[in-house]
Amino acid sequence: MIFVIYAFSAIFLLLALALLFTWWRLRHPGALLLAATYAMAAALALMFEAWWPLVIGFLSAWALRLMGLDPGAAAAQRDKS
């Protein structure tokens, strides 16, 4: 089970790095919030060696995206107008 936690934590850290790069290019505040959410979830999962921080981090990131803080949603809205 611990290998699954490590694997998902690594995926979350890669998502955080990709979102940090997106924030660096676009300066979209939602990208920075999503990156921090994924990075904190991965760090807590590794620190506690538990799966629940990953679930809470995923649900928090999903809530941020539903609130419109996804950088892809902002780009799509900008292209429509």
PDB file of N, CA and C in Angstrom:
ATOM      1  N   MET A   1       0.822  -1.200   0.000  1.00  0.00           N
ATOM      2  CA  MET A   1       0.000   0.000   0.000  1.00  0.00           C
ATOM      3  C   MET A   1       0.865   1.262   0.000  1.00  0.00           C
ATOM      4  N   ILE A   2       2.009   1.174   0.654  1.00  0.00           N
ATOM      5  CA  ILE A   2       2.861   2.353   0.756  1.00  0.00           C
ATOM      6  C   ILE A   2       3.409   2.750  -0.621  1.00  0.00           C
ATOM      7  N   PHE A   3       3.620   1.750  -1.509  1.00  0.00           N
ATOM      8  CA  PHE A   3       4.110   2.071  -2.851  1.00  0.00           C
ATOM      9  C   PHE A   3       3.059   2.819  -3.657  1.00  0.00           C
ATOM     10  N   VAL A   4       1.809   2.512  -3.428  1.00  0.00           N
ATOM     11  CA  VAL A   4       0.722   3.222  -4.114  1.00  0.00           C
ATOM     12  C   VAL A   4       0.687   4.677  -3.643  1.00  0.00           C
ATOM     13  N   ILE A   5       0.883   4.891  -2.360  1.00  0.00           N
ATOM     14  CA  ILE A   5       0.914   6.255  -1.810  1.00  0.00           C
ATOM     15  C   ILE A   5       2.097   7.023  -2.391  1.00  0.00           C
ATOM     16  N   TYR A   6       3.257   6.364  -2.489  1.00  0.00           N
ATOM     17  CA  TYR A   6       4.425   7.018  -3.089  1.00  0.00           C
ATOM     18  C   TYR A   6       4.189   7.351  -4.556  1.00  0.00           C
ATOM     19  N   ALA A   7       3.556   6.445  -5.284  1.00  0.00           N
ATOM     20  CA  ALA A   7       3.303   6.676  -6.705  1.00  0.00           C
ATOM     21  C   ALA A   7       2.352   7.852  -6.904  1.00  0.00           C
ATOM     22  N   PHE A   8       1.255   7.882  -6.152  1.00  0.00           N
ATOM     23  CA  PHE A   8       0.318   8.983  -6.301  1.00  0.00           C
ATOM     24  C   PHE A   8       0.906  10.300  -5.792  1.00  0.00           C
ATOM     25  N   SER A   9       1.742  10.237  -4.782  1.00  0.00           N
ATOM     26  CA  SER A   9       2.414  11.448  -4.315  1.00  0.00           C
ATOM     27  C   SER A   9       3.360  11.983  -5.385  1.00  0.00           C
ATOM     28  N   ALA A  10       4.036  11.098  -6.076  1.00  0.00           N
ATOM     29  CA  ALA A  10       4.916  11.527  -7.166  1.00  0.00           C
ATOM     30  C   ALA A  10       4.109  12.170  -8.293  1.00  0.00           C
ATOM     31  N   ILE A  11       2.953  11.598  -8.605  1.00  0.00           N
ATOM     32  CA  ILE A  11       2.089  12.184  -9.633  1.00  0.00           C
ATOM     33  C   ILE A  11       1.617  13.561  -9.197  1.00  0.00           C
ATOM     34  N   PHE A  12       1.227  13.699  -7.930  1.00  0.00           N
ATOM     35  CA  PHE A  12       0.784  14.994  -7.422  1.00  0.00           C
ATOM     36  C   PHE A  12       1.920  16.013  -7.464  1.00  0.00           C
ATOM     37  N   LEU A  13       3.137  15.583  -7.163  1.00  0.00           N
ATOM     38  CA  LEU A  13       4.277  16.511  -7.231  1.00  0.00           C
ATOM     39  C   LEU A  13       4.570  16.930  -8.672  1.00  0.00           C
ATOM     40  N   LEU A  14       4.416  16.019  -9.611  1.00  0.00           N
ATOM     41  CA  LEU A  14       4.592  16.388 -11.017  1.00  0.00           C
ATOM     42  C   LEU A  14       3.502  17.363 -11.469  1.00  0.00           C
ATOM     43  N   LEU A  15       2.282  17.153 -11.020  1.00  0.00           N
ATOM     44  CA  LEU A  15       1.205  18.103 -11.324  1.00  0.00           C
ATOM     45  C   LEU A  15       1.512  19.476 -10.737  1.00  0.00           C
ATOM     46  N   ALA A  16       2.037  19.488  -9.520  1.00  0.00           N
ATOM     47  CA  ALA A  16       2.378  20.755  -8.877  1.00  0.00           C
ATOM     48  C   ALA A  16       3.479  21.486  -9.651  1.00  0.00           C
ATOM     49  N   LEU A  17       4.486  20.742 -10.110  1.00  0.00           N
ATOM     50  CA  LEU A  17       5.557  21.374 -10.892  1.00  0.00           C
ATOM     51  C   LEU A  17       5.036  21.903 -12.221  1.00  0.00           C
ATOM     52  N   ALA A  18       4.158  21.152 -12.867  1.00  0.00           N
ATOM     53  CA  ALA A  18       3.586  21.620 -14.136  1.00  0.00           C
ATOM     54  C   ALA A  18       2.744  22.873 -13.911  1.00  0.00           C
ATOM     55  N   LEU A  19       1.998  22.909 -12.826  1.00  0.00           N
ATOM     56  CA  LEU A  19       1.171  24.081 -12.541  1.00  0.00           C
ATOM     57  C   LEU A  19       2.026  25.279 -12.132  1.00  0.00           C
ATOM     58  N   LEU A  20       3.146  25.039 -11.463  1.00  0.00           N
ATOM     59  CA  LEU A  20       4.063  26.139 -11.158  1.00  0.00           C
ATOM     60  C   LEU A  20       4.652  26.726 -12.439  1.00  0.00           C
ATOM     61  N   PHE A  21       4.972  25.864 -13.388  1.00  0.00           N
ATOM     62  CA  PHE A  21       5.463  26.354 -14.676  1.00  0.00           C
ATOM     63  C   PHE A  21       4.376  27.153 -15.403  1.00  0.00           C
ATOM     64  N   THR A  22       3.140  26.670 -15.331  1.00  0.00           N
ATOM     65  CA  THR A  22       2.020  27.391 -15.934  1.00  0.00           C
ATOM     66  C   THR A  22       1.837  28.750 -15.271  1.00  0.00           C
ATOM     67  N   TRP A  23       1.956  28.781 -13.959  1.00  0.00           N
ATOM     68  CA  TRP A  23       1.825  30.063 -13.244  1.00  0.00           C
ATOM     69  C   TRP A  23       2.945  31.011 -13.653  1.00  0.00           C
ATOM     70  N   TRP A  24       4.149  30.479 -13.811  1.00  0.00           N
ATOM     71  CA  TRP A  24       5.288  31.316 -14.193  1.00  0.00           C
ATOM     72  C   TRP A  24       5.073  31.941 -15.571  1.00  0.00           C
ATOM     73  N   ARG A  25       4.437  31.182 -16.484  1.00  0.00           N
ATOM     74  CA  ARG A  25       4.198  31.696 -17.827  1.00  0.00           C
ATOM     75  C   ARG A  25       3.004  32.633 -17.888  1.00  0.00           C
ATOM     76  N   LEU A  26       1.902  32.283 -17.236  1.00  0.00           N
ATOM     77  CA  LEU A  26       0.657  33.032 -17.391  1.00  0.00           C
ATOM     78  C   LEU A  26       0.320  33.970 -16.236  1.00  0.00           C
ATOM     79  N   ARG A  27       0.937  33.759 -15.080  1.00  0.00           N
ATOM     80  CA  ARG A  27       0.652  34.530 -13.861  1.00  0.00           C
ATOM     81  C   ARG A  27      -0.824  34.456 -13.480  1.00  0.00           C
ATOM     82  N   HIS A  28      -1.400  33.266 -13.666  1.00  0.00           N
ATOM     83  CA  HIS A  28      -2.790  33.031 -13.287  1.00  0.00           C
ATOM     84  C   HIS A  28      -2.802  32.578 -11.825  1.00  0.00           C
ATOM     85  N   PRO A  29      -3.528  33.283 -10.943  1.00  0.00           N
ATOM     86  CA  PRO A  29      -3.487  32.931  -9.520  1.00  0.00           C
ATOM     87  C   PRO A  29      -4.052  31.542  -9.221  1.00  0.00           C
ATOM     88  N   GLY A  30      -4.957  31.061 -10.030  1.00  0.00           N
ATOM     89  CA  GLY A  30      -5.518  29.733  -9.818  1.00  0.00           C
ATOM     90  C   GLY A  30      -4.487  28.637  -9.994  1.00  0.00           C
ATOM     91  N   ALA A  31      -3.550  28.835 -10.927  1.00  0.00           N
ATOM     92  CA  ALA A  31      -2.496  27.844 -11.136  1.00  0.00           C
ATOM     93  C   ALA A  31      -1.613  27.725  -9.900  1.00  0.00           C
ATOM     94  N   LEU A  32      -1.341  28.834  -9.266  1.00  0.00           N
ATOM     95  CA  LEU A  32      -0.524  28.805  -8.051  1.00  0.00           C
ATOM     96  C   LEU A  32      -1.271  28.129  -6.902  1.00  0.00           C
ATOM     97  N   LEU A  33      -2.557  28.398  -6.777  1.00  0.00           N
ATOM     98  CA  LEU A  33      -3.351  27.744  -5.732  1.00  0.00           C
ATOM     99  C   LEU A  33      -3.453  26.239  -5.963  1.00  0.00           C
ATOM    100  N   LEU A  34      -3.666  25.845  -7.202  1.00  0.00           N
ATOM    101  CA  LEU A  34      -3.732  24.417  -7.508  1.00  0.00           C
ATOM    102  C   LEU A  34      -2.384  23.737  -7.265  1.00  0.00           C
ATOM    103  N   ALA A  35      -1.301  24.406  -7.621  1.00  0.00           N
ATOM    104  CA  ALA A  35       0.031  23.837  -7.393  1.00  0.00           C
ATOM    105  C   ALA A  35       0.289  23.652  -5.900  1.00  0.00           C
ATOM    106  N   ALA A  36      -0.080  24.651  -5.109  1.00  0.00           N
ATOM    107  CA  ALA A  36       0.112  24.540  -3.664  1.00  0.00           C
ATOM    108  C   ALA A  36      -0.746  23.434  -3.082  1.00  0.00           C
ATOM    109  N   THR A  37      -1.964  23.277  -3.588  1.00  0.00           N
ATOM    110  CA  THR A  37      -2.856  22.227  -3.096  1.00  0.00           C
ATOM    111  C   THR A  37      -2.276  20.849  -3.380  1.00  0.00           C
ATOM    112  N   TYR A  38      -1.840  20.624  -4.609  1.00  0.00           N
ATOM    113  CA  TYR A  38      -1.264  19.327  -4.958  1.00  0.00           C
ATOM    114  C   TYR A  38       0.032  19.060  -4.195  1.00  0.00           C
ATOM    115  N   ALA A  39       0.878  20.068  -4.057  1.00  0.00           N
ATOM    116  CA  ALA A  39       2.151  19.878  -3.357  1.00  0.00           C
ATOM    117  C   ALA A  39       1.940  19.590  -1.871  1.00  0.00           C
ATOM    118  N   MET A  40       1.007  20.308  -1.248  1.00  0.00           N
ATOM    119  CA  MET A  40       0.749  20.062   0.173  1.00  0.00           C
ATOM    120  C   MET A  40       0.141  18.685   0.395  1.00  0.00           C
ATOM    121  N   ALA A  41      -0.747  18.266  -0.497  1.00  0.00           N
ATOM    122  CA  ALA A  41      -1.350  16.938  -0.364  1.00  0.00           C
ATOM    123  C   ALA A  41      -0.284  15.852  -0.487  1.00  0.00           C
ATOM    124  N   ALA A  42       0.619  16.010  -1.448  1.00  0.00           N
ATOM    125  CA  ALA A  42       1.687  15.024  -1.620  1.00  0.00           C
ATOM    126  C   ALA A  42       2.626  15.014  -0.420  1.00  0.00           C
ATOM    127  N   ALA A  43       2.971  16.175   0.088  1.00  0.00           N
ATOM    128  CA  ALA A  43       3.877  16.242   1.240  1.00  0.00           C
ATOM    129  C   ALA A  43       3.243  15.619   2.481  1.00  0.00           C
ATOM    130  N   LEU A  44       1.973  15.909   2.705  1.00  0.00           N
ATOM    131  CA  LEU A  44       1.298  15.329   3.868  1.00  0.00           C
ATOM    132  C   LEU A  44       1.148  13.817   3.743  1.00  0.00           C
ATOM    133  N   ALA A  45       0.870  13.343   2.529  1.00  0.00           N
ATOM    134  CA  ALA A  45       0.743  11.897   2.333  1.00  0.00           C
ATOM    135  C   ALA A  45       2.072  11.193   2.589  1.00  0.00           C
ATOM    136  N   LEU A  46       3.156  11.814   2.158  1.00  0.00           N
ATOM    137  CA  LEU A  46       4.469  11.218   2.408  1.00  0.00           C
ATOM    138  C   LEU A  46       4.862  11.313   3.877  1.00  0.00           C
ATOM    139  N   MET A  47       4.498  12.402   4.512  1.00  0.00           N
ATOM    140  CA  MET A  47       4.857  12.597   5.908  1.00  0.00           C
ATOM    141  C   MET A  47       4.093  11.631   6.825  1.00  0.00           C
ATOM    142  N   PHE A  48       2.801  11.484   6.583  1.00  0.00           N
ATOM    143  CA  PHE A  48       1.979  10.618   7.420  1.00  0.00           C
ATOM    144  C   PHE A  48       1.916   9.175   6.919  1.00  0.00           C
ATOM    145  N   GLU A  49       2.398   8.941   5.695  1.00  0.00           N
ATOM    146  CA  GLU A  49       2.295   7.642   5.042  1.00  0.00           C
ATOM    147  C   GLU A  49       0.856   7.134   5.084  1.00  0.00           C
ATOM    148  N   ALA A  50      -0.055   8.018   4.645  1.00  0.00           N
ATOM    149  CA  ALA A  50      -1.480   7.715   4.630  1.00  0.00           C
ATOM    150  C   ALA A  50      -2.072   8.174   3.300  1.00  0.00           C
ATOM    151  N   TRP A  51      -3.200   7.605   2.930  1.00  0.00           N
ATOM    152  CA  TRP A  51      -3.835   7.918   1.654  1.00  0.00           C
ATOM    153  C   TRP A  51      -4.792   9.098   1.744  1.00  0.00           C
ATOM    154  N   TRP A  52      -5.298   9.406   2.932  1.00  0.00           N
ATOM    155  CA  TRP A  52      -6.344  10.422   3.040  1.00  0.00           C
ATOM    156  C   TRP A  52      -5.893  11.832   2.653  1.00  0.00           C
ATOM    157  N   PRO A  53      -4.639  12.252   2.831  1.00  0.00           N
ATOM    158  CA  PRO A  53      -4.271  13.592   2.330  1.00  0.00           C
ATOM    159  C   PRO A  53      -4.369  13.698   0.811  1.00  0.00           C
ATOM    160  N   LEU A  54      -4.133  12.600   0.103  1.00  0.00           N
ATOM    161  CA  LEU A  54      -4.247  12.619  -1.345  1.00  0.00           C
ATOM    162  C   LEU A  54      -5.697  12.810  -1.774  1.00  0.00           C
ATOM    163  N   VAL A  55      -6.601  12.154  -1.082  1.00  0.00           N
ATOM    164  CA  VAL A  55      -8.024  12.295  -1.406  1.00  0.00           C
ATOM    165  C   VAL A  55      -8.504  13.709  -1.105  1.00  0.00           C
ATOM    166  N   ILE A  56      -8.117  14.235   0.048  1.00  0.00           N
ATOM    167  CA  ILE A  56      -8.523  15.597   0.412  1.00  0.00           C
ATOM    168  C   ILE A  56      -7.913  16.607  -0.554  1.00  0.00           C
ATOM    169  N   GLY A  57      -6.659  16.411  -0.945  1.00  0.00           N
ATOM    170  CA  GLY A  57      -6.024  17.307  -1.908  1.00  0.00           C
ATOM    171  C   GLY A  57      -6.695  17.253  -3.261  1.00  0.00           C
ATOM    172  N   PHE A  58      -7.071  16.051  -3.712  1.00  0.00           N
ATOM    173  CA  PHE A  58      -7.754  15.925  -4.998  1.00  0.00           C
ATOM    174  C   PHE A  58      -9.115  16.609  -4.955  1.00  0.00           C
ATOM    175  N   LEU A  59      -9.865  16.401  -3.883  1.00  0.00           N
ATOM    176  CA  LEU A  59     -11.177  17.044  -3.757  1.00  0.00           C
ATOM    177  C   LEU A  59     -11.053  18.560  -3.639  1.00  0.00           C
ATOM    178  N   SER A  60     -10.026  19.036  -2.959  1.00  0.00           N
ATOM    179  CA  SER A  60      -9.798  20.479  -2.857  1.00  0.00           C
ATOM    180  C   SER A  60      -9.441  21.074  -4.221  1.00  0.00           C
ATOM    181  N   ALA A  61      -8.603  20.386  -4.975  1.00  0.00           N
ATOM    182  CA  ALA A  61      -8.253  20.859  -6.314  1.00  0.00           C
ATOM    183  C   ALA A  61      -9.480  20.843  -7.223  1.00  0.00           C
ATOM    184  N   TRP A  62     -10.309  19.828  -7.079  1.00  0.00           N
ATOM    185  CA  TRP A  62     -11.534  19.753  -7.877  1.00  0.00           C
ATOM    186  C   TRP A  62     -12.460  20.920  -7.535  1.00  0.00           C
ATOM    187  N   ALA A  63     -12.550  21.248  -6.243  1.00  0.00           N
ATOM    188  CA  ALA A  63     -13.388  22.381  -5.825  1.00  0.00           C
ATOM    189  C   ALA A  63     -12.842  23.696  -6.384  1.00  0.00           C
ATOM    190  N   LEU A  64     -11.528  23.860  -6.390  1.00  0.00           N
ATOM    191  CA  LEU A  64     -10.935  25.071  -6.964  1.00  0.00           C
ATOM    192  C   LEU A  64     -11.235  25.167  -8.460  1.00  0.00           C
ATOM    193  N   ARG A  65     -11.193  24.037  -9.141  1.00  0.00           N
ATOM    194  CA  ARG A  65     -11.510  24.057 -10.573  1.00  0.00           C
ATOM    195  C   ARG A  65     -12.976  24.370 -10.809  1.00  0.00           C
ATOM    196  N   LEU A  66     -13.853  23.866  -9.968  1.00  0.00           N
ATOM    197  CA  LEU A  66     -15.275  24.175 -10.108  1.00  0.00           C
ATOM    198  C   LEU A  66     -15.556  25.655  -9.849  1.00  0.00           C
ATOM    199  N   MET A  67     -14.727  26.287  -9.039  1.00  0.00           N
ATOM    200  CA  MET A  67     -14.888  27.718  -8.773  1.00  0.00           C
ATOM    201  C   MET A  67     -14.309  28.586  -9.885  1.00  0.00           C
ATOM    202  N   GLY A  68     -13.727  27.969 -10.897  1.00  0.00           N
ATOM    203  CA  GLY A  68     -13.211  28.724 -12.032  1.00  0.00           C
ATOM    204  C   GLY A  68     -11.768  29.134 -11.912  1.00  0.00           C
ATOM    205  N   LEU A  69     -11.011  28.521 -11.026  1.00  0.00           N
ATOM    206  CA  LEU A  69      -9.609  28.893 -10.843  1.00  0.00           C
ATOM    207  C   LEU A  69      -8.653  28.029 -11.665  1.00  0.00           C
ATOM    208  N   ASP A  70      -9.196  27.283 -12.608  1.00  0.00           N
ATOM    209  CA  ASP A  70      -8.370  26.474 -13.494  1.00  0.00           C
ATOM    210  C   ASP A  70      -7.826  27.365 -14.605  1.00  0.00           C
ATOM    211  N   PRO A  71      -6.512  27.383 -14.848  1.00  0.00           N
ATOM    212  CA  PRO A  71      -5.973  28.250 -15.890  1.00  0.00           C
ATOM    213  C   PRO A  71      -6.493  27.887 -17.277  1.00  0.00           C
ATOM    214  N   GLY A  72      -6.824  26.639 -17.515  1.00  0.00           N
ATOM    215  CA  GLY A  72      -7.365  26.236 -18.808  1.00  0.00           C
ATOM    216  C   GLY A  72      -8.742  26.820 -19.055  1.00  0.00           C
ATOM    217  N   ALA A  73      -9.546  26.946 -18.008  1.00  0.00           N
ATOM    218  CA  ALA A  73     -10.884  27.532 -18.152  1.00  0.00           C
ATOM    219  C   ALA A  73     -10.783  29.016 -18.489  1.00  0.00           C
ATOM    220  N   ALA A  74      -9.819  29.700 -17.910  1.00  0.00           N
ATOM    221  CA  ALA A  74      -9.643  31.129 -18.194  1.00  0.00           C
ATOM    222  C   ALA A  74      -9.190  31.337 -19.635  1.00  0.00           C
ATOM    223  N   ALA A  75      -8.324  30.462 -20.127  1.00  0.00           N
ATOM    224  CA  ALA A  75      -7.852  30.578 -21.501  1.00  0.00           C
ATOM    225  C   ALA A  75      -8.991  30.295 -22.486  1.00  0.00           C
ATOM    226  N   ALA A  76      -9.826  29.316 -22.169  1.00  0.00           N
ATOM    227  CA  ALA A  76     -10.955  28.990 -23.042  1.00  0.00           C
ATOM    228  C   ALA A  76     -11.960  30.135 -23.075  1.00  0.00           C
ATOM    229  N   GLN A  77     -12.186  30.755 -21.934  1.00  0.00           N
ATOM    230  CA  GLN A  77     -13.115  31.901 -21.887  1.00  0.00           C
ATOM    231  C   GLN A  77     -12.554  33.081 -22.678  1.00  0.00           C
ATOM    232  N   ARG A  78     -11.257  33.289 -22.590  1.00  0.00           N
ATOM    233  CA  ARG A  78     -10.613  34.388 -23.296  1.00  0.00           C
ATOM    234  C   ARG A  78     -10.675  34.172 -24.802  1.00  0.00           C
ATOM    235  N   ASP A  79     -10.545  32.906 -25.241  1.00  0.00           N
ATOM    236  CA  ASP A  79     -10.593  32.614 -26.669  1.00  0.00           C
ATOM    237  C   ASP A  79     -11.989  32.756 -27.253  1.00  0.00           C
ATOM    238  N   LYS A  80     -13.025  32.551 -26.435  1.00  0.00           N
ATOM    239  CA  LYS A  80     -14.404  32.670 -26.905  1.00  0.00           C
ATOM    240  C   LYS A  80     -14.775  34.118 -27.212  1.00  0.00           C
ATOM    241  N   SER A  81     -14.249  35.035 -26.434  1.00  0.00           N
ATOM    242  CA  SER A  81     -14.636  36.448 -26.621  1.00  0.00           C
ATOM    243  C   SER A  81     -13.784  37.161 -27.641  1.00  0.00           C
TER     244      SER A  81
END
